[in-house]
mmCIF file of C-alpha atoms in Angstrom:
data_model
loop_
_atom_site.group_PDB
_atom_site.id
_atom_site.type_symbol
_atom_site.label_atom_id
_atom_site.label_comp_id
_atom_site.label_asym_id
_atom_site.label_seq_id
_atom_site.Cartn_x
_atom_site.Cartn_y
_atom_site.Cartn_z
ATOM 1 C CA MET A 10 2.678 18.876 -30.487
ATOM 2 C CA GLU A 11 5.480 21.452 -30.802
ATOM 3 C CA PHE A 12 3.213 23.986 -29.088
ATOM 4 C CA VAL A 13 2.579 21.565 -26.203
ATOM 5 C CA ILE A 14 6.288 20.863 -25.744
ATOM 6 C CA GLN A 15 7.185 24.546 -25.870
ATOM 7 C CA SER A 16 4.393 25.390 -23.411
ATOM 8 C CA LEU A 17 5.740 22.759 -21.008
ATOM 9 C CA ILE A 18 9.211 24.261 -21.241
ATOM 10 C CA ASP A 19 7.932 27.832 -20.796
ATOM 11 C CA HIS A 20 6.006 26.861 -17.647
ATOM 12 C CA ALA A 21 8.262 23.967 -16.651
ATOM 13 C CA MET A 22 8.573 24.674 -12.936
ATOM 14 C CA ILE A 23 4.863 25.260 -12.375
ATOM 15 C CA VAL A 24 3.920 22.116 -14.303
ATOM 16 C CA VAL A 25 6.555 20.026 -12.511
ATOM 17 C CA PHE A 26 5.483 21.266 -9.080
ATOM 18 C CA LEU A 27 1.785 20.566 -9.683
ATOM 19 C CA ASN A 28 2.461 17.182 -11.266
ATOM 20 C CA VAL A 29 4.778 15.941 -8.516
ATOM 21 C CA PHE A 30 2.614 17.391 -5.743
ATOM 22 C CA ALA A 31 -0.587 15.770 -7.041
ATOM 23 C CA SER A 32 1.152 12.460 -7.700
ATOM 24 C CA GLN A 33 2.582 12.260 -4.182
ATOM 25 C CA LEU A 34 -0.837 12.999 -2.682
ATOM 26 C CA GLY A 35 -2.131 9.802 -4.262
ATOM 27 C CA LEU A 36 -3.699 11.013 -7.500
ATOM 28 C CA PRO A 37 -3.061 8.528 -10.334
ATOM 29 C CA LEU A 38 -0.816 10.885 -12.316
ATOM 30 C CA PRO A 39 2.520 9.595 -13.678
ATOM 31 C CA MET A 40 5.328 11.966 -12.689
ATOM 32 C CA ILE A 41 8.366 10.081 -14.004
ATOM 33 C CA PRO A 42 7.814 10.803 -17.747
ATOM 34 C CA LEU A 43 7.520 14.560 -17.184
ATOM 35 C CA LEU A 44 10.593 14.699 -14.948
ATOM 36 C CA MET A 45 12.645 12.706 -17.439
ATOM 37 C CA VAL A 46 11.576 14.969 -20.320
ATOM 38 C CA MET A 47 12.478 18.084 -18.353
ATOM 39 C CA ALA A 48 15.794 16.541 -17.312
ATOM 40 C CA ALA A 49 16.549 15.770 -20.952
ATOM 41 C CA ARG A 50 15.785 19.368 -21.934
ATOM 42 C CA SER A 51 18.128 20.589 -19.199
ATOM 43 C CA VAL A 52 21.070 19.209 -21.191
ATOM 44 C CA ALA A 53 20.285 21.700 -23.956
ATOM 45 C CA GLY A 54 19.919 24.498 -21.401
ATOM 46 C CA ASP A 55 16.152 24.895 -21.776
ATOM 47 C CA VAL A 56 15.639 24.013 -18.112
ATOM 48 C CA ALA A 57 17.951 24.641 -15.138
ATOM 49 C CA VAL A 58 18.710 21.225 -13.677
ATOM 50 C CA GLY A 59 19.303 22.560 -10.154
ATOM 51 C CA LEU A 60 15.996 24.404 -10.148
ATOM 52 C CA LEU A 61 14.243 21.333 -11.563
ATOM 53 C CA PHE A 62 15.589 19.197 -8.718
ATOM 54 C CA GLY A 63 14.675 21.802 -6.097
ATOM 55 C CA VAL A 64 11.099 22.273 -7.325
ATOM 56 C CA ALA A 65 10.446 18.516 -7.585
ATOM 57 C CA PHE A 66 12.067 17.926 -4.184
ATOM 58 C CA GLY A 67 10.013 20.682 -2.549
ATOM 59 C CA ALA A 68 6.722 19.520 -4.069
ATOM 60 C CA CYS A 69 7.372 15.968 -2.932
ATOM 61 C CA LEU A 70 8.358 16.970 0.607
ATOM 62 C CA ILE A 71 5.334 19.275 1.030
ATOM 63 C CA ALA A 72 2.980 16.497 -0.118
ATOM 64 C CA ASP A 73 4.638 14.024 2.239
ATOM 65 C CA LEU A 74 4.320 16.416 5.190
ATOM 66 C CA ILE A 75 0.608 16.782 4.448
ATOM 67 C CA CYS A 76 0.209 12.989 4.390
ATOM 68 C CA TYR A 77 2.249 12.704 7.597
ATOM 69 C CA ALA A 78 0.080 15.288 9.366
ATOM 70 C CA ALA A 79 -3.114 13.631 8.123
ATOM 71 C CA GLY A 80 -1.923 10.220 9.296
ATOM 72 C CA ARG A 81 -0.967 11.652 12.682
ATOM 73 C CA ARG A 82 -4.373 13.270 13.159
ATOM 74 C CA TYR A 83 -6.775 10.853 11.484
ATOM 75 C CA GLY A 84 -4.861 7.585 11.807
ATOM 76 C CA SER A 85 -6.066 4.541 9.910
ATOM 77 C CA HIS A 86 -8.856 6.502 8.164
ATOM 78 C CA VAL A 87 -6.233 8.173 5.959
ATOM 79 C CA LEU A 88 -4.620 4.833 5.117
ATOM 80 C CA HIS A 89 -7.937 3.269 4.218
ATOM 81 C CA THR A 90 -8.983 6.216 2.071
ATOM 82 C CA ALA A 91 -5.673 6.117 0.212
ATOM 83 C CA CYS A 92 -6.019 2.374 -0.282
ATOM 84 C CA ARG A 93 -9.500 2.767 -1.780
ATOM 85 C CA LEU A 94 -8.204 5.383 -4.219
ATOM 86 C CA SER A 95 -5.039 3.478 -5.055
ATOM 87 C CA LEU A 96 -4.733 1.652 -8.372
ATOM 88 C CA SER A 97 -2.667 -0.954 -6.514
ATOM 89 C CA PRO A 98 -4.842 -2.103 -3.590
ATOM 90 C CA ASP A 99 -2.707 -5.220 -3.197
ATOM 91 C CA SER A 100 0.214 -3.087 -2.001
ATOM 92 C CA CYS A 101 -1.476 -1.032 0.666
ATOM 93 C CA VAL A 102 -1.892 -1.124 4.418
ATOM 94 C CA SER A 103 -0.735 -4.562 5.542
ATOM 95 C CA GLN A 104 2.167 -4.742 3.101
ATOM 96 C CA THR A 105 3.401 -1.311 4.164
ATOM 97 C CA GLN A 106 3.151 -2.252 7.824
ATOM 98 C CA SER A 107 5.101 -5.466 7.158
ATOM 99 C CA LEU A 108 7.922 -3.483 5.557
ATOM 100 C CA PHE A 109 7.960 -1.076 8.500
ATOM 101 C CA ALA A 110 8.164 -4.016 10.881
ATOM 102 C CA ARG A 111 11.165 -5.394 8.975
ATOM 103 C CA TRP A 112 13.094 -2.226 8.045
ATOM 104 C CA GLY A 113 11.747 0.343 10.484
ATOM 105 C CA MET A 114 11.981 4.009 9.535
ATOM 106 C CA TRP A 115 14.535 3.216 6.817
ATOM 107 C CA THR A 116 11.521 2.152 4.757
ATOM 108 C CA LEU A 117 11.079 5.857 3.960
ATOM 109 C CA VAL A 118 14.413 5.910 2.121
ATOM 110 C CA VAL A 119 13.291 3.296 -0.419
ATOM 111 C CA ALA A 120 9.523 3.826 -0.312
ATOM 112 C CA LYS A 121 9.431 6.064 -3.405
ATOM 113 C CA PHE A 122 11.064 3.359 -5.518
ATOM 114 C CA ILE A 123 8.309 0.820 -4.749
ATOM 115 C CA PRO A 124 5.030 1.523 -6.607
ATOM 116 C CA GLY A 125 2.123 2.157 -4.268
ATOM 117 C CA LEU A 126 4.257 2.337 -1.116
ATOM 118 C CA GLY A 127 5.302 5.986 -0.795
ATOM 119 C CA LEU A 128 1.924 7.443 0.195
ATOM 120 C CA PHE A 129 1.182 4.694 2.714
ATOM 121 C CA ALA A 130 4.664 4.917 4.246
ATOM 122 C CA THR A 131 4.349 8.637 4.953
ATOM 123 C CA ALA A 132 0.802 8.342 6.350
ATOM 124 C CA LEU A 133 1.814 5.345 8.463
ATOM 125 C CA SER A 134 4.729 7.364 9.857
ATOM 126 C CA GLY A 135 2.269 9.953 11.100
ATOM 127 C CA GLN A 136 -0.095 7.346 12.490
ATOM 128 C CA SER A 137 2.807 5.688 14.326
ATOM 129 C CA ARG A 138 3.790 9.043 15.897
ATOM 130 C CA VAL A 139 7.271 9.022 14.384
ATOM 131 C CA PRO A 140 9.124 12.182 15.548
ATOM 132 C CA LEU A 141 8.799 14.912 12.934
ATOM 133 C CA GLN A 142 12.538 15.627 12.738
ATOM 134 C CA LYS A 143 13.381 11.980 12.151
ATOM 135 C CA PHE A 144 10.632 11.685 9.545
ATOM 136 C CA VAL A 145 11.799 14.776 7.649
ATOM 137 C CA LEU A 146 15.429 13.619 7.687
ATOM 138 C CA LEU A 147 14.788 10.124 6.312
ATOM 139 C CA ASP A 148 12.002 11.202 3.987
ATOM 140 C CA ALA A 149 14.166 13.967 2.524
ATOM 141 C CA LEU A 150 16.954 11.465 1.957
ATOM 142 C CA GLY A 151 14.554 9.126 0.149
ATOM 143 C CA ILE A 152 13.146 11.985 -1.954
ATOM 144 C CA ALA A 153 16.629 13.180 -2.918
ATOM 145 C CA LEU A 154 17.627 9.682 -4.052
ATOM 146 C CA TYR A 155 14.392 9.180 -5.971
ATOM 147 C CA ILE A 156 14.232 12.563 -7.719
ATOM 148 C CA GLY A 157 17.982 12.509 -8.336
ATOM 149 C CA THR A 158 17.771 9.080 -9.965
ATOM 150 C CA ILE A 159 14.950 10.147 -12.307
ATOM 151 C CA ILE A 160 16.770 13.335 -13.335
ATOM 152 C CA TRP A 161 20.023 11.441 -13.863
ATOM 153 C CA LEU A 162 18.241 8.924 -16.109
ATOM 154 C CA GLY A 163 16.615 11.740 -18.080
ATOM 155 C CA ARG A 164 19.956 13.437 -18.660
ATOM 156 C CA ALA A 165 21.732 10.143 -19.423
ATOM 157 C CA PHE A 166 19.195 9.235 -22.108
ATOM 158 C CA HIS A 167 18.542 12.770 -23.326
ATOM 159 C CA SER A 168 19.340 11.945 -26.952
ATOM 160 C CA THR A 169 16.775 9.139 -27.023
ATOM 161 C CA ILE A 170 14.134 11.319 -25.353
ATOM 162 C CA ASP A 171 14.836 14.230 -27.723
ATOM 163 C CA THR A 172 14.533 11.909 -30.715
ATOM 164 C CA LEU A 173 11.217 10.585 -29.421
ATOM 165 C CA LEU A 174 9.872 14.102 -28.870
ATOM 166 C CA SER A 175 11.011 15.194 -32.318
ATOM 167 C CA THR A 176 9.308 12.190 -33.869
ATOM 168 C CA LEU A 177 6.069 12.915 -32.039
ATOM 169 C CA ALA A 178 6.277 16.595 -32.999
ATOM 170 C CA SER A 179 6.723 15.687 -36.671
ATOM 171 C CA TYR A 180 3.393 13.887 -36.616
ATOM 172 C CA GLY A 181 1.577 16.952 -35.310
ATOM 173 C CA ARG A 182 -1.865 16.125 -33.977
ATOM 174 C CA ALA A 183 -1.269 12.428 -34.504
ATOM 175 C CA GLY A 184 1.723 12.644 -32.187
ATOM 176 C CA LEU A 185 -0.322 14.435 -29.540
ATOM 177 C CA ALA A 186 -3.056 11.818 -29.900
ATOM 178 C CA THR A 187 -0.437 9.094 -29.412
ATOM 179 C CA VAL A 188 0.585 10.620 -26.078
ATOM 180 C CA PHE A 189 -3.017 10.775 -24.858
ATOM 181 C CA ILE A 190 -3.690 7.222 -26.015
ATOM 182 C CA ALA A 191 -0.608 6.020 -24.150
ATOM 183 C CA LEU A 192 -1.840 7.728 -20.963
ATOM 184 C CA LEU A 193 -5.304 6.234 -21.391
ATOM 185 C CA LEU A 194 -3.798 2.777 -21.867
ATOM 186 C CA PHE A 195 -1.750 3.268 -18.700
ATOM 187 C CA PHE A 196 -4.849 4.035 -16.641
ATOM 188 C CA ALA A 197 -6.895 1.326 -18.361
ATOM 189 C CA ILE A 198 -4.316 -1.357 -17.595
ATOM 190 C CA ARG A 199 -4.003 -0.294 -13.961
ATOM 191 C CA LEU A 200 -7.787 -0.179 -13.529
ATOM 192 C CA ALA A 201 -8.132 -3.578 -15.196
ATOM 193 C CA ARG A 202 -5.541 -5.068 -12.838
ATOM 194 C CA ARG A 203 -7.391 -3.575 -9.866
ATOM 195 C CA HIS A 204 -10.714 -4.973 -11.117
ATOM 196 C CA LEU A 205 -9.236 -8.446 -11.692
ATOM 197 C CA LEU A 206 -7.683 -8.441 -8.229
ATOM 198 C CA ILE A 207 -10.947 -7.448 -6.556
ATOM 199 C CA ARG A 208 -12.820 -10.039 -8.608
ATOM 200 C CA ALA A 209 -10.319 -12.770 -7.694
ATOM 201 C CA LEU A 210 -10.637 -11.921 -3.997
ATOM 202 C CA ARG A 211 -14.421 -11.726 -4.050
ATOM 203 C CA MET A 212 -15.779 -14.364 -1.680
ATOM 204 C CA THR A 213 -18.327 -14.759 1.081
ATOM 205 C CA ARG A 214 -17.437 -12.845 4.242
ATOM 206 C CA ILE A 215 -18.543 -13.652 7.756
ATOM 207 C CA SER A 216 -20.085 -10.820 9.757
ATOM 208 C CA VAL A 217 -19.005 -9.960 13.283
ATOM 209 C CA PRO A 218 -22.336 -11.139 14.827
ATOM 210 C CA ASP A 219 -22.118 -14.470 12.966
ATOM 211 C CA PHE A 220 -18.526 -14.929 14.060
ATOM 212 C CA LYS A 221 -19.509 -14.153 17.650
ATOM 213 C CA ARG A 222 -22.134 -16.902 17.465
ATOM 214 C CA LEU A 223 -19.547 -19.270 16.014
ATOM 215 C CA ARG A 224 -17.245 -18.585 18.963
ATOM 216 C CA GLU A 225 -20.065 -19.356 21.386
ATOM 217 C CA SER A 226 -20.936 -22.618 19.668
ATOM 218 C CA ASP A 227 -19.172 -25.973 19.875
ATOM 219 C CA ALA A 228 -18.089 -25.946 16.228
ATOM 220 C CA PRO A 229 -14.312 -26.159 15.747
ATOM 221 C CA TYR A 230 -12.682 -23.166 14.140
ATOM 222 C CA VAL A 231 -9.387 -21.322 13.893
ATOM 223 C CA ILE A 232 -8.836 -17.597 13.329
ATOM 224 C CA TYR A 233 -5.804 -16.000 11.705
ATOM 225 C CA ASP A 234 -4.656 -12.398 12.145
ATOM 226 C CA VAL A 235 -2.793 -11.311 8.978
ATOM 227 C CA ARG A 236 -1.934 -7.781 10.145
ATOM 228 C CA ALA A 237 1.564 -6.553 10.825
ATOM 229 C CA ALA A 238 2.965 -6.966 14.330
ATOM 230 C CA ALA A 239 2.811 -3.212 14.947
ATOM 231 C CA SER A 240 -0.948 -3.219 14.341
ATOM 232 C CA ARG A 241 -1.454 -6.044 16.815
ATOM 233 C CA GLU A 242 0.532 -4.145 19.415
ATOM 234 C CA ARG A 243 -1.334 -0.883 18.811
ATOM 235 C CA ASP A 244 -4.909 -2.126 18.396
ATOM 236 C CA GLY A 245 -4.854 -5.498 20.091
ATOM 237 C CA ALA A 246 -6.112 -8.750 18.591
ATOM 238 C CA ILE A 247 -9.230 -10.869 18.670
ATOM 239 C CA PRO A 248 -8.791 -13.367 21.526
ATOM 240 C CA GLY A 249 -7.450 -16.677 20.254
ATOM 241 C CA ALA A 250 -6.251 -15.293 16.910
ATOM 242 C CA LEU A 251 -3.009 -16.707 15.526
ATOM 243 C CA PRO A 252 -0.602 -14.325 13.747
ATOM 244 C CA TRP A 253 -0.038 -15.041 10.044
ATOM 245 C CA SER A 254 2.981 -13.475 8.348
ATOM 246 C CA LEU A 255 2.107 -12.034 4.939
ATOM 247 C CA ASP A 256 5.748 -11.986 3.856
ATOM 248 C CA GLY A 257 6.025 -15.731 4.438
ATOM 249 C CA VAL A 258 8.725 -15.490 7.131
ATOM 250 C CA TRP A 259 6.675 -17.867 9.263
ATOM 251 C CA ARG A 260 3.125 -19.074 9.482
ATOM 252 C CA PRO A 261 1.200 -21.225 11.952
ATOM 253 C CA GLU A 262 0.406 -24.772 10.964
ATOM 254 C CA ALA A 263 -2.866 -25.201 9.133
ATOM 255 C CA PRO A 264 -5.793 -26.936 10.855
ATOM 256 C CA SER A 265 -5.552 -30.717 10.845
ATOM 257 C CA SER A 266 -9.030 -31.032 9.318
ATOM 258 C CA GLN A 267 -9.916 -29.320 6.068
ATOM 259 C CA ASP A 268 -13.526 -29.085 7.252
ATOM 260 C CA THR A 269 -12.553 -26.803 10.140
ATOM 261 C CA GLN A 270 -14.006 -23.333 9.790
ATOM 262 C CA VAL A 271 -11.193 -20.859 9.151
ATOM 263 C CA ILE A 272 -11.683 -17.135 9.758
ATOM 264 C CA VAL A 273 -9.133 -14.589 8.536
ATOM 265 C CA TYR A 274 -9.055 -10.887 9.357
ATOM 266 C CA CYS A 275 -6.905 -7.821 8.707
ATOM 267 C CA ASP A 276 -7.262 -4.023 8.771
ATOM 268 C CA CYS A 277 -7.385 -3.330 5.013
ATOM 269 C CA PRO A 278 -10.351 -1.832 3.125
ATOM 270 C CA SER A 279 -12.513 -4.614 1.666
ATOM 271 C CA GLU A 280 -10.338 -7.102 3.562
ATOM 272 C CA TYR A 281 -7.794 -7.364 0.726
ATOM 273 C CA SER A 282 -5.070 -9.062 2.753
ATOM 274 C CA ALA A 283 -7.483 -11.373 4.556
ATOM 275 C CA ALA A 284 -9.085 -12.375 1.265
ATOM 276 C CA LYS A 285 -5.672 -13.134 -0.268
ATOM 277 C CA VAL A 286 -4.798 -15.456 2.627
ATOM 278 C CA ALA A 287 -8.270 -17.014 2.465
ATOM 279 C CA LEU A 288 -7.817 -17.645 -1.257
ATOM 280 C CA HIS A 289 -4.445 -19.276 -0.537
ATOM 281 C CA LEU A 290 -6.064 -21.597 2.005
ATOM 282 C CA GLN A 291 -8.906 -22.433 -0.365
ATOM 283 C CA ARG A 292 -6.409 -23.463 -3.017
ATOM 284 C CA ALA A 293 -4.743 -25.645 -0.398
ATOM 285 C CA GLY A 294 -8.010 -27.557 -0.025
ATOM 286 C CA PHE A 295 -9.742 -25.842 2.889
ATOM 287 C CA THR A 296 -13.392 -25.434 1.950
ATOM 288 C CA ARG A 297 -14.735 -23.379 4.863
ATOM 289 C CA VAL A 298 -12.598 -20.231 4.772
ATOM 290 C CA ARG A 299 -14.057 -16.734 5.143
ATOM 291 C CA PRO A 300 -12.603 -13.263 5.774
ATOM 292 C CA LEU A 301 -14.110 -11.323 8.674
ATOM 293 C CA HIS A 302 -16.194 -8.502 7.219
ATOM 294 C CA GLY A 303 -14.846 -5.165 8.447
ATOM 295 C CA GLY A 304 -11.784 -6.750 10.033
ATOM 296 C CA ILE A 305 -10.514 -5.731 13.442
ATOM 297 C CA GLU A 306 -12.214 -2.328 13.236
ATOM 298 C CA ALA A 307 -15.658 -3.906 12.929
ATOM 299 C CA TRP A 308 -14.862 -6.206 15.861
ATOM 300 C CA ILE A 309 -13.822 -3.280 18.072
ATOM 301 C CA ALA A 310 -16.732 -1.103 16.893
ATOM 302 C CA ALA A 311 -19.142 -3.851 17.993
ATOM 303 C CA GLY A 312 -17.753 -3.515 21.524
ATOM 304 C CA HIS A 313 -16.041 -6.896 21.669
ATOM 305 C CA GLN A 314 -12.935 -7.633 23.686
ATOM 306 C CA VAL A 315 -9.394 -7.545 22.296
ATOM 307 C CA GLU A 316 -6.310 -9.007 23.923
ATOM 308 C CA ARG A 317 -2.962 -7.267 24.196
ATOM 309 C CA SER A 318 -1.004 -9.076 26.897
ATOM 310 C CA THR A 319 0.052 -11.970 24.657
ATOM 311 C CA PHE A 320 1.477 -9.794 21.892
ATOM 312 C CA VAL A 321 5.147 -10.361 22.752
ATOM 313 C CA SER A 322 4.845 -14.093 23.295
ATOM 314 C CA ASP A 323 2.752 -14.561 20.153
ATOM 315 C CA TRP A 324 5.423 -13.030 17.947
ATOM 316 C CA ALA A 325 8.487 -14.106 19.894
ATOM 317 C CA LYS A 326 7.875 -17.772 19.074
ATOM 318 C CA PRO A 327 5.677 -19.696 16.647
ATOM 319 C CA PRO A 328 2.333 -20.899 18.024
ATOM 320 C CA PRO A 329 1.952 -24.589 18.936
ATOM 321 C CA PRO A 330 0.744 -27.005 16.245
ATOM 322 C CA LEU A 331 -3.003 -27.104 15.794
ATOM 323 C CA ASP A 332 -3.507 -30.818 16.415
ATOM 324 C CA ASN A 333 -6.991 -30.112 17.659
ATOM 325 C CA PRO A 334 -8.512 -27.004 16.030
ATOM 326 C CA SER A 335 -11.190 -26.774 18.682
ATOM 327 C CA ASN A 336 -8.485 -25.956 21.250
ATOM 328 C CA THR A 337 -7.947 -22.600 19.559
ATOM 329 C CA ARG A 338 -11.275 -21.322 20.761
ATOM 330 C CA CYS A 339 -11.289 -18.661 23.433
ATOM 331 C CA ILE A 340 -14.074 -19.199 25.918
#
């Protein structure tokens, strides 16, 4: 254990750069423990605190610029790939877009402090064609606050961290094994939470062709769009869809009959957001609720029409009550 600690100190800047860089690119590697340990060692003079801040800041900014460029070039494909790799799929595309709609570009300043948000915020900035200078300015401010806070905490609690390291070192191999076991438990818990979430949201989807047939039939139905407002403006919406606010600011009234078929769609991988809303409606007593398989992308890929002209009016005022669900159909 002493050898590991000394090796980390001897190659501190290289290890910190690689750890922070990989973490900010979406790999499930915890960066906070390493930064706090190095910050604690800076009190004793083993590590230069200014250099530590600069290396961590640079690694984070470089990773964010890569994500920004990828989002600008490849758009939603980058967001969806990141969401599939994320250990927190419940905090991906739609949630990030909702925060952007509420806070705008200032989301970048606090994004690093919210688990699972930083990567999506930078990629979404590129997809939204945010000017590079504005992105760098706000992102750098957010990085400085985030890295500075971690280093400050490490230095403030340096005695506790040093005591913990000394205790682990005294146990030799057992101490090293404890560190690895703790890391394994971290990943196991996150993977278990992801699995439980996916399992809870597992339900029957409706395919685009089946939904098209439903629209052409006389059966009453209602369709909810749970994407952020910016996505509706950029990509359009399925005709007749009613916006549903994920953050609970406002939501359309539920269908008057619980037997009405309810279709929910979003733009998340595996329809995470749509499935969460569908599960909420099922718990409220609606028995015929299904997410649209593939979401808006599958609808557009099938060559079906989207509407854009009603975007402003849809979000400027709540939709009328659904006294007759069949009136929501778009002929």
